Backbone as CSV, one residue per row, in Angstrom:
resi,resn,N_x,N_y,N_z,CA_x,CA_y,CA_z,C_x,C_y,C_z
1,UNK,-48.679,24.251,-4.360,-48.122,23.066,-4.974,-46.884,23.458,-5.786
2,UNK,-46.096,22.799,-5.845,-44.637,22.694,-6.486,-44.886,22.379,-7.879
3,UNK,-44.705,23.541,-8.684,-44.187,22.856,-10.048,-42.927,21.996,-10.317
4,UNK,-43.039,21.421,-11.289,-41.722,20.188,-11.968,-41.565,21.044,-12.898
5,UNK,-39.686,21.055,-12.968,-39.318,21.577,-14.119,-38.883,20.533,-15.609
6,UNK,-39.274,20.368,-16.591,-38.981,19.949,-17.622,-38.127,18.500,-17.040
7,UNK,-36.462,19.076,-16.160,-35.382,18.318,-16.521,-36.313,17.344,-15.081
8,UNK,-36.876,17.546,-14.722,-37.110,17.158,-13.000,-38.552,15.893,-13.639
9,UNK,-38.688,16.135,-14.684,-39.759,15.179,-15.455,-38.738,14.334,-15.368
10,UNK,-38.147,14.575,-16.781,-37.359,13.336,-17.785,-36.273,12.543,-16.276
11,UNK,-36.153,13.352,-15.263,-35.519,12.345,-14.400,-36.310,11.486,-13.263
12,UNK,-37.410,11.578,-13.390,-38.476,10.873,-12.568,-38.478,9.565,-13.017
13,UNK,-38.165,8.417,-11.945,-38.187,6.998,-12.025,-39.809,6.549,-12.835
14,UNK,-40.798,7.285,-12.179,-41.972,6.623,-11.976,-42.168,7.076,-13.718
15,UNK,-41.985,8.213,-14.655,-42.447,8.600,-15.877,-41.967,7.322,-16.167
16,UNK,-40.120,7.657,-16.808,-39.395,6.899,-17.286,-40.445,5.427,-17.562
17,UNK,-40.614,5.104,-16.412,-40.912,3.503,-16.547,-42.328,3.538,-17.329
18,UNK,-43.225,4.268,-16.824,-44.699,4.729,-17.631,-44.334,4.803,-19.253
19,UNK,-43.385,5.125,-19.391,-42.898,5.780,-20.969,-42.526,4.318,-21.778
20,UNK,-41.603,3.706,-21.059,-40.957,2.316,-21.093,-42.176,1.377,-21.725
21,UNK,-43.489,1.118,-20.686,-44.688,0.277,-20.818,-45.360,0.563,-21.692
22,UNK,-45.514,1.926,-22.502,-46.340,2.582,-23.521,-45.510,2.088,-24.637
23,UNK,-44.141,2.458,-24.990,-43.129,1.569,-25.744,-43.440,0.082,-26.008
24,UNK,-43.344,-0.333,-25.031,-43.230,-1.924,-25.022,-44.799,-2.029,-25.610
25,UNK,-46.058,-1.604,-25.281,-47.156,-1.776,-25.821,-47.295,-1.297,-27.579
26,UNK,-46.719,-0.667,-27.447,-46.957,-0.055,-29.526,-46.034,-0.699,-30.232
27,UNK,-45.155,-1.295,-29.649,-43.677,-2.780,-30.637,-44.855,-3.645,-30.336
28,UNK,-45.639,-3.954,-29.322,-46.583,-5.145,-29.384,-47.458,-5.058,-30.326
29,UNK,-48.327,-4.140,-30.593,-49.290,-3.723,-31.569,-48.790,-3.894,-32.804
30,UNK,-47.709,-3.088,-33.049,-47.018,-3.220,-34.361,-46.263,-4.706,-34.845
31,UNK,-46.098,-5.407,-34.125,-45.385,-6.660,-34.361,-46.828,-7.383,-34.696
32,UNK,-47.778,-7.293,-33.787,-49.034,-8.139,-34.036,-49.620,-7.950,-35.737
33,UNK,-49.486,-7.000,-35.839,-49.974,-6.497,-37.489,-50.554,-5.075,-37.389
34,UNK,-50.953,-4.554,-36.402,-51.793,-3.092,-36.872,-50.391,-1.708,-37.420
35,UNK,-51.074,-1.326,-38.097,-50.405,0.061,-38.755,-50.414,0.936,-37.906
36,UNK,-49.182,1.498,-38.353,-48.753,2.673,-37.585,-50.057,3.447,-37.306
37,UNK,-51.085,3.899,-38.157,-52.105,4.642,-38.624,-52.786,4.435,-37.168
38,UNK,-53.010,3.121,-36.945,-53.910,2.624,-35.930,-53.579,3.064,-34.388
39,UNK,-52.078,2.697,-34.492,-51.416,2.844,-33.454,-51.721,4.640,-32.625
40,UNK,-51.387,5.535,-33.925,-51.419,6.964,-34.060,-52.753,7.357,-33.136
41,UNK,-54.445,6.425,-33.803,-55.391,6.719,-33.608,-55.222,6.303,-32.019
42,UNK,-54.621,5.300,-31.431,-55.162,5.208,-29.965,-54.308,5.927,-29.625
43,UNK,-53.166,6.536,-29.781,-52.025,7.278,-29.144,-52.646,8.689,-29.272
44,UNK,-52.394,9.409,-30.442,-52.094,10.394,-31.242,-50.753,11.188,-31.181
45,UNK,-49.933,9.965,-30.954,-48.243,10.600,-31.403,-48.473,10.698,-32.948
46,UNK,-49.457,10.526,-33.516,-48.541,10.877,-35.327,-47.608,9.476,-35.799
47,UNK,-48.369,9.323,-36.963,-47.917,8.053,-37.560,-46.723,8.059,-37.849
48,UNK,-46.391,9.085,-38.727,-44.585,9.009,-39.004,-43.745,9.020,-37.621
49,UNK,-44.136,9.724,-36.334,-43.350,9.719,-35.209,-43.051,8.098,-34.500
50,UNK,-44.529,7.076,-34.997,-44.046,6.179,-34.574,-43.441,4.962,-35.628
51,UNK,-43.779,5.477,-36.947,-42.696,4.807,-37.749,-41.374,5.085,-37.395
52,UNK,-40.608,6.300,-37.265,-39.627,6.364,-36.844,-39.256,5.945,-35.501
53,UNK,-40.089,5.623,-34.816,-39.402,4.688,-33.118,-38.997,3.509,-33.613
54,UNK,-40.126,3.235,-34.343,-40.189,1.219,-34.813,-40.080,1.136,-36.198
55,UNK,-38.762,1.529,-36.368,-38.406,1.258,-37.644,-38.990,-0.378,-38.540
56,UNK,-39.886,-0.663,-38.388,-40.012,-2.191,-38.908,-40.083,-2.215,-40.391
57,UNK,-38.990,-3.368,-40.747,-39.295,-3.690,-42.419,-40.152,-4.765,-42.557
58,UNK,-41.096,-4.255,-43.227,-42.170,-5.537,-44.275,-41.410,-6.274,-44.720
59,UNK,-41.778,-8.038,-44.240,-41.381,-9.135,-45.115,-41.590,-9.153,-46.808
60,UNK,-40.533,-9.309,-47.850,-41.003,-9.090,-48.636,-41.844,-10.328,-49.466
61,UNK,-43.287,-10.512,-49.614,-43.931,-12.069,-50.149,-43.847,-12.397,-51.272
């Protein structure tokens, strides 16, 4: 079997778009109300990694 090199990933149509849908699902989560924290627990990217994707500011009440 053929290994993939690193650059032969990040240029694969089929990741890219996989990567895209995981994105689009954690702006959904996070817009709905759950915390980064939560998000972290079903992912485990690490809470600050996905504060910094989705920069979101709290309304202030």
């Amino acid at each position: 079997m053929k290994k993939r090199s690193l650059r032969n990933k990040e240029k694969d149509p089929g990741l890219k778009k996989l990567k895209q849908i995981k994105n689009l699902l954690m702006f959904s989560l996070l817009k709905s109300g759950a915390t980064s924290e939560e998000v972290n627990y079903a992912t485990g990217m690490g809470s600050s990694n996905i504060r910094g994707m989705f920069p979101i500011k709290k309304k202030k009440s």
